[in-house]
Short mmCIF file of C-alpha atoms in Angstrom, two decimals:
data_model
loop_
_atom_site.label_atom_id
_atom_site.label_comp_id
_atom_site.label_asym_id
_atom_site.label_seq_id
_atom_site.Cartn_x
_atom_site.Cartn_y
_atom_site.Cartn_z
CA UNK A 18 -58.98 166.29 -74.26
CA UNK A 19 -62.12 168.88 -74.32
CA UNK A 20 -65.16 168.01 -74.34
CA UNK A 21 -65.83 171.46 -76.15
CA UNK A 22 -69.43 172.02 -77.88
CA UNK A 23 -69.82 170.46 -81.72
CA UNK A 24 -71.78 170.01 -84.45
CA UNK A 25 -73.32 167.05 -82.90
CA UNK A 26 -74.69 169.13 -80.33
CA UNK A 27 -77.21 170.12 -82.54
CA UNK A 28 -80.66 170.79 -80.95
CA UNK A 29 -82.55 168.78 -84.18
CA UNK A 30 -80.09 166.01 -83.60
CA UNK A 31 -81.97 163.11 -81.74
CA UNK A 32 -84.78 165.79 -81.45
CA UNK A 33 -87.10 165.28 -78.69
CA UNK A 34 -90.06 162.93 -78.87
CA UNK A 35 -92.88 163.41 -78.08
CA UNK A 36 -95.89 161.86 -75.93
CA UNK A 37 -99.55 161.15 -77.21
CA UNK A 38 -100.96 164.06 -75.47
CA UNK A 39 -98.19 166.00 -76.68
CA UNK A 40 -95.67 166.28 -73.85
CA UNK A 41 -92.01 166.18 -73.84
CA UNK A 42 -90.57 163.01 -73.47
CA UNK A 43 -87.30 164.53 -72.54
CA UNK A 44 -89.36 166.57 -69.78
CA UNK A 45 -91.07 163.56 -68.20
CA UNK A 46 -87.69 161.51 -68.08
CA UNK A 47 -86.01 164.70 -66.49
CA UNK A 48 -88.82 165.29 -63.91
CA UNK A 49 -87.69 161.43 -63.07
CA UNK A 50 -84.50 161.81 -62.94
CA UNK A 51 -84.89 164.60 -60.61
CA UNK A 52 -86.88 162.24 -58.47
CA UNK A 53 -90.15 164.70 -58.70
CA UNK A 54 -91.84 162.06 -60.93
CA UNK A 55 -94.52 162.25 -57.84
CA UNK A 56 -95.10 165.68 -58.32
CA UNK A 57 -97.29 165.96 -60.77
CA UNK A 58 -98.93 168.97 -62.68
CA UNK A 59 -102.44 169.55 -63.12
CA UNK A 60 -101.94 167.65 -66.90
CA UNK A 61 -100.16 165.35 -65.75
CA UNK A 62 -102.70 164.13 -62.81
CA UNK A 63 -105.72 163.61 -65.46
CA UNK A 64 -103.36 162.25 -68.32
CA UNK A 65 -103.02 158.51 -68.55
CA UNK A 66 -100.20 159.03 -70.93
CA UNK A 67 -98.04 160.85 -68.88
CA UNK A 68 -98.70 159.00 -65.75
CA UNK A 69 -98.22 155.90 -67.82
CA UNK A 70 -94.79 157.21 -69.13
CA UNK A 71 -93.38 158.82 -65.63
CA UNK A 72 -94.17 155.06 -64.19
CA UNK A 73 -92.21 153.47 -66.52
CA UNK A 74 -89.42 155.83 -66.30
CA UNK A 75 -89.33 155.88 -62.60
CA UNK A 76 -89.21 152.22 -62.93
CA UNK A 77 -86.48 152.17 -65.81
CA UNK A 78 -84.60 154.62 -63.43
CA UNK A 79 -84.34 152.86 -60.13
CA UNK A 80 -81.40 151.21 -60.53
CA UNK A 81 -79.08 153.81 -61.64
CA UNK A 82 -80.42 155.54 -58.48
CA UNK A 83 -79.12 152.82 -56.87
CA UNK A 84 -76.20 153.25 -58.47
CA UNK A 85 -75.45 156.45 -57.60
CA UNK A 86 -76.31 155.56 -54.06
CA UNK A 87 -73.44 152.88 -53.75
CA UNK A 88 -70.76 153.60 -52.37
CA UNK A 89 -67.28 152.89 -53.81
CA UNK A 90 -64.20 152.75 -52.20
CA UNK A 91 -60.70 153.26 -53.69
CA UNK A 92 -59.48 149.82 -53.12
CA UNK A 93 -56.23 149.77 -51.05
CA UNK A 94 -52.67 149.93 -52.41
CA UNK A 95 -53.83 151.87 -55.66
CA UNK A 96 -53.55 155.53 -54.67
CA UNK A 97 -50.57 154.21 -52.24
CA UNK A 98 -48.13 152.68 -54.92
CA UNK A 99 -48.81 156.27 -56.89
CA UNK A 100 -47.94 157.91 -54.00
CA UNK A 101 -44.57 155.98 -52.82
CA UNK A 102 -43.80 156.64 -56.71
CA UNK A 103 -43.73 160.25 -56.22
CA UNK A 104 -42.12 159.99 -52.72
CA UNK A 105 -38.88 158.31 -54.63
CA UNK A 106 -38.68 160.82 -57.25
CA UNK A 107 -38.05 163.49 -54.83
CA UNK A 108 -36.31 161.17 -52.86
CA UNK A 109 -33.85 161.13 -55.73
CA UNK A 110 -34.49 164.57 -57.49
CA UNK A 111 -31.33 164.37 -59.53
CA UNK A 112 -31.77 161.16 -60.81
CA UNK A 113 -34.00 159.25 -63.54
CA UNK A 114 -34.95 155.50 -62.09
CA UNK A 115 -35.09 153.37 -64.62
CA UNK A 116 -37.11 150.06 -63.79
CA UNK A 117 -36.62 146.95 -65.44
CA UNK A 118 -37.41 143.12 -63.88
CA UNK A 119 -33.13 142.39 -63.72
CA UNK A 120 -32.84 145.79 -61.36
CA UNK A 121 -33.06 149.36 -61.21
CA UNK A 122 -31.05 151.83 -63.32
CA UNK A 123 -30.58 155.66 -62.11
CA UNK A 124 -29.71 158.00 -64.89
CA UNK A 125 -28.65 161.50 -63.25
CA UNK A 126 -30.16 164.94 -64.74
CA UNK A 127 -26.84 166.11 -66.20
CA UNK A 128 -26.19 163.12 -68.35
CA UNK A 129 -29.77 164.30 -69.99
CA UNK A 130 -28.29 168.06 -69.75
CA UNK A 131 -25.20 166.88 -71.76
CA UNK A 132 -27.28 165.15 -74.41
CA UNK A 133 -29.86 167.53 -74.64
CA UNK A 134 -27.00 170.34 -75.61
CA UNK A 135 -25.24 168.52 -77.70
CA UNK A 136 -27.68 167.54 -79.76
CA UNK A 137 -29.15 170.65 -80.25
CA UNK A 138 -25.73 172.04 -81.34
CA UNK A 139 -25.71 169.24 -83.87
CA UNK A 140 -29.28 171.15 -85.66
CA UNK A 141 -28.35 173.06 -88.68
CA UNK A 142 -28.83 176.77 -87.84
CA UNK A 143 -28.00 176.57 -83.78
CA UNK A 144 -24.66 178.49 -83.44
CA UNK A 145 -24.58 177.38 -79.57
CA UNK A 146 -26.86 175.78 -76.98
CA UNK A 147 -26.56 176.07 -73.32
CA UNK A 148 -27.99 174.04 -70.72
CA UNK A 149 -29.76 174.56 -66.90
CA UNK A 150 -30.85 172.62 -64.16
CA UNK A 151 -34.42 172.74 -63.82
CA UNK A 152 -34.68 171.83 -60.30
CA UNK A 153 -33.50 175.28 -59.97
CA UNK A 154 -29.43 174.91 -59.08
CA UNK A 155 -26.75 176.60 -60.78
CA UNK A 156 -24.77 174.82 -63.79
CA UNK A 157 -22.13 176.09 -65.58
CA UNK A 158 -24.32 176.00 -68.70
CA UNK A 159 -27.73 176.79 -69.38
CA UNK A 160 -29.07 173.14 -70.65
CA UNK A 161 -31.45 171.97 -67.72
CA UNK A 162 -33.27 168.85 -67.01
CA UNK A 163 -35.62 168.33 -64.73
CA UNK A 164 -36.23 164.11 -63.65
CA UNK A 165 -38.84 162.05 -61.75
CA UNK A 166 -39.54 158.84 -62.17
CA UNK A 167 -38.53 157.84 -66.02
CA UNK A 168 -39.31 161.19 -67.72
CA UNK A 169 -37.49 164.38 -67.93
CA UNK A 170 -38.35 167.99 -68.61
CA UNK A 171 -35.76 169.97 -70.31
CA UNK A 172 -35.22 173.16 -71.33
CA UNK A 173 -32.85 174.27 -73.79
CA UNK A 174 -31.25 178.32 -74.10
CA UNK A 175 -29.66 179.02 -77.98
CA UNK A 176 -28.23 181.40 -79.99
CA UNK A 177 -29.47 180.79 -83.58
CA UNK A 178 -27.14 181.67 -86.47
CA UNK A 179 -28.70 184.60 -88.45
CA UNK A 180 -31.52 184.08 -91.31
CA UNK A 181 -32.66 180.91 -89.43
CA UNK A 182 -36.50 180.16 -89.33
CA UNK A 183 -36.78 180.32 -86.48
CA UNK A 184 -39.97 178.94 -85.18
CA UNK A 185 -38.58 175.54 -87.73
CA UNK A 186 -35.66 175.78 -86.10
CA UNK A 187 -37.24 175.65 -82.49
CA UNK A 188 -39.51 172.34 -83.83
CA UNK A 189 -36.48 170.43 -85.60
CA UNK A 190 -34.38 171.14 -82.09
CA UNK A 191 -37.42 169.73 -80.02
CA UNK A 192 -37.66 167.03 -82.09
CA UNK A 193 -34.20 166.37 -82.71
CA UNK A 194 -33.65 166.62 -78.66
CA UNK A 195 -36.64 164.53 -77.94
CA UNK A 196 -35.33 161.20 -79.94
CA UNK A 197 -32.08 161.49 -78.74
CA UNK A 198 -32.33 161.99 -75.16
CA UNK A 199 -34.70 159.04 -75.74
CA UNK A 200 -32.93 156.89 -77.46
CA UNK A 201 -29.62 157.39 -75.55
CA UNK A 202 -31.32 156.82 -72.34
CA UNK A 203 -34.59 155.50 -72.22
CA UNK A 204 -35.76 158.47 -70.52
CA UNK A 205 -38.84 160.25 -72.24
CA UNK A 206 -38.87 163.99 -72.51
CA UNK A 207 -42.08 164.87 -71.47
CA UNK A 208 -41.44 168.72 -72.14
CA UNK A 209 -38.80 170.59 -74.12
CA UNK A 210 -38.60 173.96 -74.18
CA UNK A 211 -36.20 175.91 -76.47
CA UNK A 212 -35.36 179.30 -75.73
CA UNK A 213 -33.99 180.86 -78.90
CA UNK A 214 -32.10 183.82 -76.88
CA UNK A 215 -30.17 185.41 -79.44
CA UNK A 216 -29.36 185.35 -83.26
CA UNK A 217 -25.57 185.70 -84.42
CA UNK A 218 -24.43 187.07 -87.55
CA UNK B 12 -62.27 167.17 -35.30
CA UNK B 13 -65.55 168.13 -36.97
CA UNK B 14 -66.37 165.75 -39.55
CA UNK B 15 -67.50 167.64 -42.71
CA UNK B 16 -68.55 166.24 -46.49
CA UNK B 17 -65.66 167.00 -49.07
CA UNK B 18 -68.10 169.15 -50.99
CA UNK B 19 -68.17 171.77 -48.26
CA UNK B 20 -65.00 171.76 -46.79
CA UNK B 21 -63.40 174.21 -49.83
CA UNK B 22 -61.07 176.01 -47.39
CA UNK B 23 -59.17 172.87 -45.89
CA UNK B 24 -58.48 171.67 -49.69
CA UNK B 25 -57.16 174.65 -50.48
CA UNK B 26 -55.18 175.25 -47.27
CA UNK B 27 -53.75 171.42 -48.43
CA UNK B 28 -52.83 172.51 -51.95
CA UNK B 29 -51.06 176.25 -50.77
CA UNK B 30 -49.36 173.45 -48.02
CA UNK B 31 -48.88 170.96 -51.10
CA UNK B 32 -47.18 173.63 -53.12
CA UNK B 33 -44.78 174.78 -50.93
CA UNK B 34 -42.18 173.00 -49.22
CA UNK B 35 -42.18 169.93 -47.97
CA UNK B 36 -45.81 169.52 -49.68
CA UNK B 37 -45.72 165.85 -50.14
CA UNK B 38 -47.08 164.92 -46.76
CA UNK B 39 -50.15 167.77 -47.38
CA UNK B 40 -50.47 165.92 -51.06
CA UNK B 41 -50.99 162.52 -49.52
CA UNK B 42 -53.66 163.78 -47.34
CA UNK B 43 -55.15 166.01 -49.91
CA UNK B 44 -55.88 162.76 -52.15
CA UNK B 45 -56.53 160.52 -49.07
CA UNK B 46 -59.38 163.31 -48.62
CA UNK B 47 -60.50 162.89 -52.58
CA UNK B 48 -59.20 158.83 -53.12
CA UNK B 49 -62.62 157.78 -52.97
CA UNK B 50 -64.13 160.31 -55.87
CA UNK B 51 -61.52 160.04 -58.05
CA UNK B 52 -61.50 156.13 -58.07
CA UNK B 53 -65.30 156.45 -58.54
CA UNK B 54 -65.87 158.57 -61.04
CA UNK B 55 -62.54 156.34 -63.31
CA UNK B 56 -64.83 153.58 -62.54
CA UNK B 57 -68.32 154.98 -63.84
CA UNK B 58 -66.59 156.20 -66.60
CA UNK B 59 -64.22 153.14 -67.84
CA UNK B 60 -66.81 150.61 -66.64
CA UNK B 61 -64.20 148.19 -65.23
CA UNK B 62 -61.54 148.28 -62.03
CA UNK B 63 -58.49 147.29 -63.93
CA UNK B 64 -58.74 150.27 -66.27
CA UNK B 65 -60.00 152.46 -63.08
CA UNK B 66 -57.15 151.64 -60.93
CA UNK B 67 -54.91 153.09 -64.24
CA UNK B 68 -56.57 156.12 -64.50
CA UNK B 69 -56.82 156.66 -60.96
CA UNK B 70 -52.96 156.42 -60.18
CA UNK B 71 -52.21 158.46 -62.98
CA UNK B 72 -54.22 160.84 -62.03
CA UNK B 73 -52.51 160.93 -58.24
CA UNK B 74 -49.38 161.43 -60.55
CA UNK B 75 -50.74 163.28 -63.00
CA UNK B 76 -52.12 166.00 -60.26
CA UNK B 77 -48.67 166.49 -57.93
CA UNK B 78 -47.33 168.38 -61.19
CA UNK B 79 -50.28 170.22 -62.33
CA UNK B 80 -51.19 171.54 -58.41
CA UNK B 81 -48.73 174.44 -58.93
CA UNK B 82 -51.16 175.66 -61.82
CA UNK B 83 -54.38 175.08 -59.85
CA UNK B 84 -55.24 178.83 -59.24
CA UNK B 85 -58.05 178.87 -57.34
CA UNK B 86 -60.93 180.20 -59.87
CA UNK B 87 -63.18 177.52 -59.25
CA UNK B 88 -62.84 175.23 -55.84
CA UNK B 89 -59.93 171.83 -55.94
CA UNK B 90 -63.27 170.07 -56.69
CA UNK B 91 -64.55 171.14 -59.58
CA UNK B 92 -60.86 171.81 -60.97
CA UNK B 93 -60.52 167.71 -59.85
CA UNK B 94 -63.67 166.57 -61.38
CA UNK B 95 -61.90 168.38 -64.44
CA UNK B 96 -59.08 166.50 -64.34
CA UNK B 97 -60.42 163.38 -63.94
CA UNK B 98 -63.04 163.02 -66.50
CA UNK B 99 -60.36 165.03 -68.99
CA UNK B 100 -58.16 161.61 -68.27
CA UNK B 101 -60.85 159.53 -68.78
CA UNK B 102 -61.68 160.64 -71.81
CA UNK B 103 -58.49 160.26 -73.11
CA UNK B 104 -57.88 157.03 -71.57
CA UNK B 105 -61.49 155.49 -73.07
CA UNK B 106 -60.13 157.20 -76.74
CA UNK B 107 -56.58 155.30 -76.37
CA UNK B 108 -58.25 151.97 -75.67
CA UNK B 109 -58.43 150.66 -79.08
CA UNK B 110 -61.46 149.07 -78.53
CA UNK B 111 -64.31 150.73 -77.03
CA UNK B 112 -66.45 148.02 -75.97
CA UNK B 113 -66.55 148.34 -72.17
CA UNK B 114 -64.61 145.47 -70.60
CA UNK B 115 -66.94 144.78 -67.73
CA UNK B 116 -65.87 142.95 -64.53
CA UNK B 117 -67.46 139.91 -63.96
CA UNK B 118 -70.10 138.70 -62.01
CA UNK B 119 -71.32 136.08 -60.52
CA UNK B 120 -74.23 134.28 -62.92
CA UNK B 121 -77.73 134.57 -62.25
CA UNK B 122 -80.14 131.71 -61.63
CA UNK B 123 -83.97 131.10 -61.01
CA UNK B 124 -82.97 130.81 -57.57
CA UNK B 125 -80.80 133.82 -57.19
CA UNK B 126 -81.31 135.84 -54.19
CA UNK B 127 -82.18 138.79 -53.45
CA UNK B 128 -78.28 140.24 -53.28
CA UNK B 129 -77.25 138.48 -56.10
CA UNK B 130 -80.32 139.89 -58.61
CA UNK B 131 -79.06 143.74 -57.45
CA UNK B 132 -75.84 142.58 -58.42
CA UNK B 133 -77.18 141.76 -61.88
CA UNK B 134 -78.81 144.60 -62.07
CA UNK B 135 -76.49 146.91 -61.07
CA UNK B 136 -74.11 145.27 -64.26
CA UNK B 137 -76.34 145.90 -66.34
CA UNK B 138 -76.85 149.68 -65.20
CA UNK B 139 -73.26 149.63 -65.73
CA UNK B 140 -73.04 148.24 -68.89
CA UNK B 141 -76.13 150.39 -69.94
CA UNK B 142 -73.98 153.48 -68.68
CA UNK B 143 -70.48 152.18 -70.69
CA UNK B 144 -72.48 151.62 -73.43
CA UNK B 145 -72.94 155.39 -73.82
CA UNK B 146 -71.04 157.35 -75.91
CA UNK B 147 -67.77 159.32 -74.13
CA UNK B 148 -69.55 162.75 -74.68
CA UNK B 149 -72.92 161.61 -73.34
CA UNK B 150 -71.38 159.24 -70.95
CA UNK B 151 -69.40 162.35 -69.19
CA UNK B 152 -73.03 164.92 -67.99
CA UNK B 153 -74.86 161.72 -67.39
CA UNK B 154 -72.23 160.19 -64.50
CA UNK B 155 -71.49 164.17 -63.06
CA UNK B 156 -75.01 164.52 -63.01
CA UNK B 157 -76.89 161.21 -62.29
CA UNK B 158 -74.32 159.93 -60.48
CA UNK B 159 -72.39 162.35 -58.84
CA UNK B 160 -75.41 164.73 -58.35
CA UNK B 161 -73.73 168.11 -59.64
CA UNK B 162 -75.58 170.85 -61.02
CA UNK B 163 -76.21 171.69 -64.71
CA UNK B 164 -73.99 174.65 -64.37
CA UNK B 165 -70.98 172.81 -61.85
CA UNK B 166 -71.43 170.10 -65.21
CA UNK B 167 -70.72 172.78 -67.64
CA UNK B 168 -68.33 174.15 -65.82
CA UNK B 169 -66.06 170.89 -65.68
CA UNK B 170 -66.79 169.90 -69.07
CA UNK B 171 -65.94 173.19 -70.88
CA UNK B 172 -69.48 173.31 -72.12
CA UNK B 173 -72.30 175.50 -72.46
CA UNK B 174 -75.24 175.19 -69.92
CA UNK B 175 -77.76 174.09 -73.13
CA UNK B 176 -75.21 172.23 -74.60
CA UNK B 177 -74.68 170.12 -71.14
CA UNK B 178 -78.77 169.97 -70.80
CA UNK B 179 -79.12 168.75 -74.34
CA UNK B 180 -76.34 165.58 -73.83
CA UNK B 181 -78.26 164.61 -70.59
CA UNK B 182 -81.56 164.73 -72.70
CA UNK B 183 -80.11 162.56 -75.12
CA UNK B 184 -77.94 160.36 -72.43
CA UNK B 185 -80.69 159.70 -70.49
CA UNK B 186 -82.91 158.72 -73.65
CA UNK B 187 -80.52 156.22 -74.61
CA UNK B 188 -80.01 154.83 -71.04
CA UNK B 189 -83.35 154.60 -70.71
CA UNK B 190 -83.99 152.43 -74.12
CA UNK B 191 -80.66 150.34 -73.10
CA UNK B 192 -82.49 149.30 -69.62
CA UNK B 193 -85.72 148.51 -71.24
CA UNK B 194 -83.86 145.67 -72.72
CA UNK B 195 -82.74 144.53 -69.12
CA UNK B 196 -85.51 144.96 -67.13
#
């Protein structure tokens, strides 16, 4: 998620308010918040409004200062049980570990391969689909699937039959790929890639 | 060893993450986060207002990050690229809850007789609750900056905003934090 500029960003949105004497209101909170609310210009020492306001605000400020000054500590076991996660998925690189309270299941990366590829033979248009290992060791075909934990990344290599769409082709083989593999064996594909290598006549 | 803050130790994170990324980089990983635990678990609980959703965010983050180290590349330091990733996750986790209300942990009640720990307890709830109370996009400059004491520009940087853009959410984040603890104090 991005947290890109928009339309709410608008300058006149909320606009700034002013003080009696005319000041910024934004200004005196900021000179607070930057803990300077002591430093005060030559206005600001003969105004009563702005002293008044940069009072209150330091006030009204205080305790997110102390806030910010707390200090929090990861509470033990948290970080650790994400960690010892990842230690028994490369523990077991070849292997999905299904968890479930009557015991542990272990799906290995070339059951996914096989369903990945034949699926994705099964899509309308895909003349043949070959499968790889993504942990990087050579398979007869070129269907691979990366595992860790329950999810799976897999990457698919086809030759599409000629006049194909082919960027609707590459979607409906993703998707088609995606509820399978999913539905076969409770693994969820986290990525699919399809490589559309060649087109046959 | 020399102890040194986080914020100024740049080259040992990034020593950790080449180490992380190469083999046998689960053992640099671990001490990588063991060196960041603390700011990642902080910031997930400024920004979800409550532990239960902040020890969520904060192991998926630790799971989230092992796969997406091999694409840190080093244009801004591991902590700004970290902040990234955490408040991105946040954000998304706070837009998933189907509720928004901030599920605050509880305290223990006020009385005339409180004392003196127990009132700053109070009052730092309702800080909180003043904070979580803020909308996601104004809730995001105000904890990097207020709370985690980043620049303007390191704020921008993290958030994928513009330098007035960031300035004008912390005007209008610290406006509204400001009315919310009038009504507390």
């Amino acid at each position: 998620m991005s947290t890109t500029d928009g339309p709410r960003d608008d300058p006149r949105d909320d606009g700034d308010a002013e003080l009696a004497c005319g000041r910024s209101l934004d200004a005196v909170i900021e000179q607070v918040s930057a803990g300077h609310a002591a430093e005060r210009d030559a206005h600001q020492r003969g105004c009563v409004h702005c002293q008044a306001a940069l009072g209150e605000y330091e006030r009204l400020w205080t305790p997110l200062r102390e806030l910010a000054a707390e200090k929090v500590t990861a509470p033990e076991g948290t970080i650790d049980e994400a960690l010892a996660r990842i230690r028994g998925a490369i523990a077991e690189p070849d292997y999905a570990v299904l968890t479930s309270v009557d015991g542990v299941t272990r799906v290995a990366a070339r059951v996914v391969v096989v369903a990945a590829r034949h699926t994705a033979e099964a899509v309308p248009g895909v003349r043949v689909a070959l499968s790889k290992n993504l942990t990087g060791r050579a398979t007869d075909s070129e269907v691979a699937a990366g595992v860790a934990g329950s999810s799976a990344a897999i990457e698919i290599t086809l030759a599409a039959d000629y006049g194909q769409r082919l960027h609707q082709l590459g979607d409906e083989v993703r998707r088609s790929v995606t509820e399978r593999v999913r539905r076969l064996t409770d693994i969820e594909p986290v990525e699919v890639t399809v490589i559309i290598d060649d087109v046959l006549g | 060893m020399t102890e040194r803050p986080d914020e100024l130790d740049r080259e040992a994170d990034e020593w950790l993450v080449r180490k992380a990324t190469s083999d046998g980089g689960i053992d640099a990983y671990e001490v990588l986060i063991r060196r960041h635990r603390d700011r990642i678990y902080r910031i997930a609980l400024r920004m979800t207002g409550n532990t239960h959703d902040a020890d969520d965010v904060a192991q998926d983050i630790v799971l989230q990050l092992w796969t997406a180290l091999a694409g840190f590349v080093g244009d801004s330091s591991f902590t700004t690229w970290l902040y990234r990733i955490v408040v991105n996750r946040c954000l998304n986790h706070i837009k998933r809850r189907r509720n928004d209300d901030p599920i605050l942990d509880p305290d223990v009640a006020t009385s005339p007789g409180a004392d003196a720990q127990a009132v700053a307890r109070a009052r730092a709830r309702a800080t909180m609750a003043a904070l979580t109370a803020l909308p996601p996009d104004l809730r995001a400059p105000i904890v990097l900056h207020e709370i985690e004491q980043l620049s303007y520009q390191e704020v921008a940087t993290i958030l994928n905003l513009s330098e007035p853009t960031v300035r004008g959410r912390l005007h209008r984040g610290r406006r509204r934090l400001a009315e919310a603890m009038q009504e507390w104090t």
